[in-house]
């Protein structure tokens, strides 16, 4: 039978501490994807992983010795490319971005100690029907943490990490698949969509922490990323597209500060 492994190695010398294997059923994925492309996340007590296959979607937690603490099934997951979003942590809540083509399309918050469902926010597939692959971006606000998402069907939006309630929504008017995660640079948030190995459209919005009012600032159209997630720092937006061309923008104005080829084909964030 097919299996996937969670592996713990030493950061000092790379030696393997432990390995935990899980069986799964084969399912249809994109040629550039794999059955274990989602990344684990961890806190001081546990390691958390979300995996899908052709039959079920499940999240599990291991302790730091590799022993299973809990496992929860989350229903079906349907996509033509497989899965790819990773889980995120916020104040004892594990956030699972399970937006997909099935009837069970939602974003779910689980208790990190028990795996029990804290909240679930439906995000049903609409007319575009392109499963997104973003990992939630967690941001601090005066009202508590928020998780920021982007997708073709639901645009850009923010959820309260404790309740799952919407804080704000923005219609990005994306017509292509969203793979790269949003990039937060101060009060500004960048998101892009694409297909066929390249970015097709993007938008930068102004959404200060704690706001419920969001405004579009500008759109970028050249050398956009489809798969790689960018980086925001010190008022600058750093992007690398799928062809390996890097660009740095002043995020407030959208003016490019530099652009150069950094490497060949790029999938990394």
Tab-separated table of C-alpha atoms in Angstrom:
chain	number	residue	atom	x	y	z
A	1	UNK	CA	0.000	0.000	0.000
A	2	UNK	CA	1.012	3.616	-0.560
A	3	UNK	CA	2.221	5.531	2.459
A	4	UNK	CA	3.292	9.042	3.474
A	5	UNK	CA	5.752	9.816	6.233
A	6	UNK	CA	6.192	12.574	8.773
A	7	UNK	CA	9.922	12.751	9.521
A	8	UNK	CA	11.750	14.560	12.326
A	9	UNK	CA	15.453	15.304	11.833
A	10	UNK	CA	18.070	17.086	13.899
A	11	UNK	CA	18.828	20.660	12.859
A	12	UNK	CA	22.401	20.139	14.063
A	13	UNK	CA	23.488	17.204	11.903
A	14	UNK	CA	20.439	16.107	9.877
A	15	UNK	CA	20.141	12.740	11.620
A	16	UNK	CA	16.674	11.249	11.741
A	17	UNK	CA	15.024	11.246	15.171
A	18	UNK	CA	11.783	9.506	14.217
A	19	UNK	CA	9.468	8.665	11.321
A	20	UNK	CA	5.698	8.088	11.358
A	21	UNK	CA	4.006	6.431	8.339
A	22	UNK	CA	0.387	6.757	7.210
A	23	UNK	CA	-1.285	4.769	4.439
A	24	UNK	CA	-3.427	6.438	1.782
A	25	UNK	CA	-5.393	5.741	-1.393
A	26	UNK	CA	-3.969	7.032	-4.665
A	27	UNK	CA	-5.851	9.891	-6.283
A	28	UNK	CA	-5.577	12.257	-9.235
A	29	UNK	CA	-3.015	15.044	-8.825
A	30	UNK	CA	-1.212	17.534	-11.038
A	31	UNK	CA	2.042	16.305	-12.619
A	32	UNK	CA	4.001	18.840	-10.537
A	33	UNK	CA	2.189	17.994	-7.303
A	34	UNK	CA	2.745	15.158	-4.835
A	35	UNK	CA	0.574	13.332	-2.308
A	36	UNK	CA	2.417	15.009	0.564
A	37	UNK	CA	2.866	18.578	-0.674
A	38	UNK	CA	1.169	20.192	2.320
A	39	UNK	CA	3.642	21.336	4.978
A	40	UNK	CA	3.276	20.451	8.669
A	41	UNK	CA	3.234	23.124	11.347
A	42	UNK	CA	4.156	22.852	15.017
A	43	UNK	CA	3.889	24.453	18.433
A	44	UNK	CA	5.680	23.686	21.696
A	45	UNK	CA	3.575	20.550	22.278
A	46	UNK	CA	2.556	19.032	18.938
A	47	UNK	CA	3.127	18.723	15.173
A	48	UNK	CA	0.063	19.119	12.918
A	49	UNK	CA	-0.498	17.722	9.412
A	50	UNK	CA	-3.419	17.871	6.967
A	51	UNK	CA	-3.521	15.268	4.197
A	52	UNK	CA	-6.084	14.306	1.556
A	53	UNK	CA	-6.522	11.318	-0.719
A	54	UNK	CA	-9.154	9.920	-3.063
A	55	UNK	CA	-11.427	8.889	-0.198
A	56	UNK	CA	-11.055	11.255	2.736
A	57	UNK	CA	-9.537	14.394	4.213
A	58	UNK	CA	-7.925	14.102	7.628
A	59	UNK	CA	-5.926	16.183	10.074
A	60	UNK	CA	-3.754	14.690	12.790
A	61	UNK	CA	-1.447	15.773	15.582
A	62	UNK	CA	1.738	14.067	16.780
A	63	UNK	CA	3.711	14.791	19.911
A	64	UNK	CA	7.390	15.680	19.621
A	65	UNK	CA	8.331	12.010	19.944
A	66	UNK	CA	6.252	11.114	16.889
A	67	UNK	CA	3.349	9.513	18.751
A	68	UNK	CA	-0.192	10.114	17.496
A	69	UNK	CA	-2.186	12.413	19.804
A	70	UNK	CA	-5.397	12.773	17.783
A	71	UNK	CA	-6.771	12.344	14.268
A	72	UNK	CA	-9.933	13.870	12.780
A	73	UNK	CA	-11.623	13.176	9.445
A	74	UNK	CA	-13.054	16.248	7.715
A	75	UNK	CA	-15.158	14.733	4.947
A	76	UNK	CA	-14.431	14.744	1.231
A	77	UNK	CA	-11.971	16.855	-0.747
A	78	UNK	CA	-12.340	17.188	-4.529
A	79	UNK	CA	-9.872	18.882	-6.852
A	80	UNK	CA	-8.387	18.206	-10.261
A	81	UNK	CA	-4.866	19.020	-9.015
A	82	UNK	CA	-4.803	17.349	-5.577
A	83	UNK	CA	-4.149	19.248	-2.356
A	84	UNK	CA	-1.516	21.790	-1.414
A	85	UNK	CA	-2.679	24.230	1.274
A	86	UNK	CA	-0.950	23.956	4.655
A	87	UNK	CA	-2.486	24.451	8.078
A	88	UNK	CA	-1.938	27.530	10.243
A	89	UNK	CA	-1.942	28.134	14.017
A	90	UNK	CA	-3.543	30.958	15.988
A	91	UNK	CA	-4.015	30.914	19.785
A	92	UNK	CA	-4.833	27.243	20.177
A	93	UNK	CA	-6.837	26.985	16.953
A	94	UNK	CA	-5.589	25.006	13.944
A	95	UNK	CA	-6.965	26.548	10.748
A	96	UNK	CA	-7.606	24.260	7.777
A	97	UNK	CA	-8.256	25.907	4.397
A	98	UNK	CA	-10.496	23.154	2.967
A	99	UNK	CA	-12.051	25.102	0.113
A	100	UNK	CA	-12.603	22.600	-2.717
A	101	UNK	CA	-15.090	21.389	-5.338
A	102	UNK	CA	-17.068	19.066	-3.060
A	103	UNK	CA	-20.223	19.906	-1.134
A	104	UNK	CA	-18.077	19.904	2.012
A	105	UNK	CA	-16.153	23.058	1.033
A	106	UNK	CA	-15.289	25.108	4.101
A	107	UNK	CA	-12.637	26.614	6.316
A	108	UNK	CA	-12.377	24.855	9.659
A	109	UNK	CA	-10.912	25.757	13.046
A	110	UNK	CA	-9.869	22.811	15.249
A	111	UNK	CA	-8.863	22.749	18.906
A	112	UNK	CA	-5.126	22.015	18.886
A	113	UNK	CA	-5.312	19.940	22.078
A	114	UNK	CA	-8.161	17.632	21.061
A	115	UNK	CA	-8.760	18.051	17.319
A	116	UNK	CA	-12.431	18.847	17.979
A	117	UNK	CA	-14.123	21.362	15.715
A	118	UNK	CA	-14.288	24.884	17.166
A	119	UNK	CA	-15.921	26.507	14.137
A	120	UNK	CA	-16.630	25.918	10.458
A	121	UNK	CA	-17.223	28.583	7.815
A	122	UNK	CA	-18.754	27.367	4.526
A	123	UNK	CA	-17.054	28.572	1.319
A	124	UNK	CA	-18.991	26.758	-1.424
A	125	UNK	CA	-17.627	26.463	-4.945
A	126	UNK	CA	-19.310	28.941	-7.301
A	127	UNK	CA	-19.106	29.577	-11.025
A	128	UNK	CA	-15.301	29.528	-11.480
A	129	UNK	CA	-14.763	26.230	-9.641
A	130	UNK	CA	-10.988	26.351	-9.220
A	131	UNK	CA	-9.735	24.946	-5.926
A	132	UNK	CA	-7.317	27.426	-4.284
A	133	UNK	CA	-4.066	26.344	-2.664
A	134	UNK	CA	-3.261	29.239	-0.353
A	135	UNK	CA	-2.039	28.797	3.202
A	136	UNK	CA	-3.786	31.204	5.616
A	137	UNK	CA	-1.792	34.264	6.643
A	138	UNK	CA	-2.230	35.111	10.340
A	139	UNK	CA	-2.176	38.789	11.340
A	140	UNK	CA	-2.480	40.446	14.764
A	141	UNK	CA	-5.082	43.163	15.262
A	142	UNK	CA	-6.379	45.029	18.314
A	143	UNK	CA	-9.469	42.795	18.149
A	144	UNK	CA	-7.376	39.589	18.106
A	145	UNK	CA	-5.853	37.544	15.324
A	146	UNK	CA	-7.317	37.277	11.832
A	147	UNK	CA	-6.634	34.738	9.067
A	148	UNK	CA	-6.359	36.145	5.545
A	149	UNK	CA	-7.285	34.106	2.454
A	150	UNK	CA	-7.632	34.469	-1.316
A	151	UNK	CA	-9.483	32.383	-3.903
A	152	UNK	CA	-11.076	32.655	-7.328
A	153	UNK	CA	-14.634	32.087	-6.113
A	154	UNK	CA	-14.521	34.136	-2.914
A	155	UNK	CA	-11.932	36.834	-3.594
A	156	UNK	CA	-9.877	38.055	-0.645
A	157	UNK	CA	-11.295	37.820	2.858
A	158	UNK	CA	-10.452	37.728	6.542
A	159	UNK	CA	-11.807	35.452	9.273
A	160	UNK	CA	-11.674	35.897	13.033
A	161	UNK	CA	-9.455	33.016	14.166
A	162	UNK	CA	-11.465	32.412	17.360
A	163	UNK	CA	-14.960	32.354	15.840
A	164	UNK	CA	-14.535	31.845	12.084
A	165	UNK	CA	-16.702	34.905	11.399
A	166	UNK	CA	-15.927	37.126	8.422
A	167	UNK	CA	-14.225	40.412	9.272
A	168	UNK	CA	-14.039	41.737	5.729
A	169	UNK	CA	-14.437	40.625	2.114
A	170	UNK	CA	-13.089	41.992	-1.170
A	171	UNK	CA	-14.149	40.918	-4.668
A	172	UNK	CA	-10.797	40.483	-6.402
A	173	UNK	CA	-12.488	39.564	-9.716
A	174	UNK	CA	-9.991	36.762	-10.263
A	175	UNK	CA	-10.810	34.445	-13.167
A	176	UNK	CA	-7.881	32.058	-12.693
A	177	UNK	CA	-6.661	29.742	-9.935
A	178	UNK	CA	-5.110	31.162	-6.753
A	179	UNK	CA	-2.096	29.163	-5.580
A	180	UNK	CA	0.298	31.645	-3.960
A	181	UNK	CA	-0.664	32.852	-0.495
A	182	UNK	CA	-1.465	36.531	0.111
A	183	UNK	CA	1.443	38.785	1.083
A	184	UNK	CA	0.939	41.297	3.890
A	185	UNK	CA	3.045	44.475	3.913
A	186	UNK	CA	1.820	46.742	6.689
A	187	UNK	CA	-1.686	47.915	5.758
A	188	UNK	CA	-1.394	46.483	2.233
A	189	UNK	CA	-2.137	42.955	1.005
A	190	UNK	CA	-1.091	41.474	-2.352
A	191	UNK	CA	-2.734	38.492	-4.034
A	192	UNK	CA	-2.386	36.946	-7.490
A	193	UNK	CA	-3.877	34.239	-9.675
A	194	UNK	CA	-2.723	32.386	-12.744
A	195	UNK	CA	-2.457	29.217	-14.765
A	196	UNK	CA	-0.347	27.469	-17.378
A	197	UNK	CA	2.896	28.171	-15.567
A	198	UNK	CA	2.490	31.898	-14.968
A	199	UNK	CA	0.611	34.648	-13.176
A	200	UNK	CA	-2.342	36.235	-15.004
A	201	UNK	CA	-3.727	38.909	-12.672
A	202	UNK	CA	-3.085	40.480	-9.274
A	203	UNK	CA	-4.360	43.112	-6.915
A	204	UNK	CA	-3.046	45.139	-3.981
A	205	UNK	CA	-5.633	46.222	-1.437
A	206	UNK	CA	-5.403	48.498	1.585
A	207	UNK	CA	-6.778	46.711	4.642
A	208	UNK	CA	-5.370	48.060	7.921
A	209	UNK	CA	-5.451	45.612	10.866
A	210	UNK	CA	-8.876	45.637	12.501
A	211	UNK	CA	-10.664	47.312	9.603
A	212	UNK	CA	-13.895	46.202	7.991
A	213	UNK	CA	-13.399	48.541	5.032
A	214	UNK	CA	-11.102	47.447	2.229
A	215	UNK	CA	-10.086	49.418	-0.868
A	216	UNK	CA	-8.297	48.460	-4.068
A	217	UNK	CA	-5.074	50.417	-4.552
A	218	UNK	CA	-3.698	49.087	-7.866
A	219	UNK	CA	-3.055	45.986	-9.973
A	220	UNK	CA	0.224	44.616	-11.275
A	221	UNK	CA	0.383	42.886	-14.650
A	222	UNK	CA	4.025	42.075	-15.443
A	223	UNK	CA	6.176	39.125	-14.292
A	224	UNK	CA	3.524	37.914	-11.854
A	225	UNK	CA	3.850	34.774	-9.710
A	226	UNK	CA	1.356	31.924	-10.028
A	227	UNK	CA	2.774	29.335	-7.604
A	228	UNK	CA	5.528	31.091	-5.564
A	229	UNK	CA	4.445	33.182	-2.568
A	230	UNK	CA	6.167	36.541	-2.179
A	231	UNK	CA	7.538	38.404	0.814
A	232	UNK	CA	6.667	41.760	2.378
A	233	UNK	CA	9.109	43.798	4.463
A	234	UNK	CA	9.807	47.447	5.301
A	235	UNK	CA	7.263	48.832	2.842
A	236	UNK	CA	8.490	46.669	-0.002
A	237	UNK	CA	6.895	43.791	-1.860
A	238	UNK	CA	9.274	41.098	-3.128
A	239	UNK	CA	7.976	38.695	-5.789
A	240	UNK	CA	9.547	35.852	-7.753
A	241	UNK	CA	7.555	34.506	-10.684
A	242	UNK	CA	7.419	30.923	-11.934
A	243	UNK	CA	10.153	31.646	-14.467
A	244	UNK	CA	12.596	32.801	-11.778
A	245	UNK	CA	12.409	36.574	-12.347
A	246	UNK	CA	12.468	38.579	-9.121
A	247	UNK	CA	10.928	42.029	-8.713
A	248	UNK	CA	10.885	44.446	-5.788
A	249	UNK	CA	8.080	47.019	-5.571
A	250	UNK	CA	7.372	49.950	-3.329
A	251	UNK	CA	4.102	48.593	-1.995
A	252	UNK	CA	2.385	51.942	-1.409
A	253	UNK	CA	2.755	53.126	-5.018
A	254	UNK	CA	3.369	49.900	-6.937
A	255	UNK	CA	6.530	51.382	-8.482
A	256	UNK	CA	9.146	48.738	-9.356
A	257	UNK	CA	12.493	49.340	-7.637
A	258	UNK	CA	14.418	46.559	-9.354
A	259	UNK	CA	13.869	43.462	-11.479
A	260	UNK	CA	16.327	40.721	-12.424
A	261	UNK	CA	16.531	37.031	-13.207
A	262	UNK	CA	17.416	35.152	-10.026
A	263	UNK	CA	17.113	31.482	-11.040
A	264	UNK	CA	15.347	29.081	-13.429
A	265	UNK	CA	11.862	27.636	-12.924
A	266	UNK	CA	10.604	28.393	-9.434
A	267	UNK	CA	7.879	26.778	-7.292
A	268	UNK	CA	9.197	27.720	-3.850
A	269	UNK	CA	7.794	30.387	-1.535
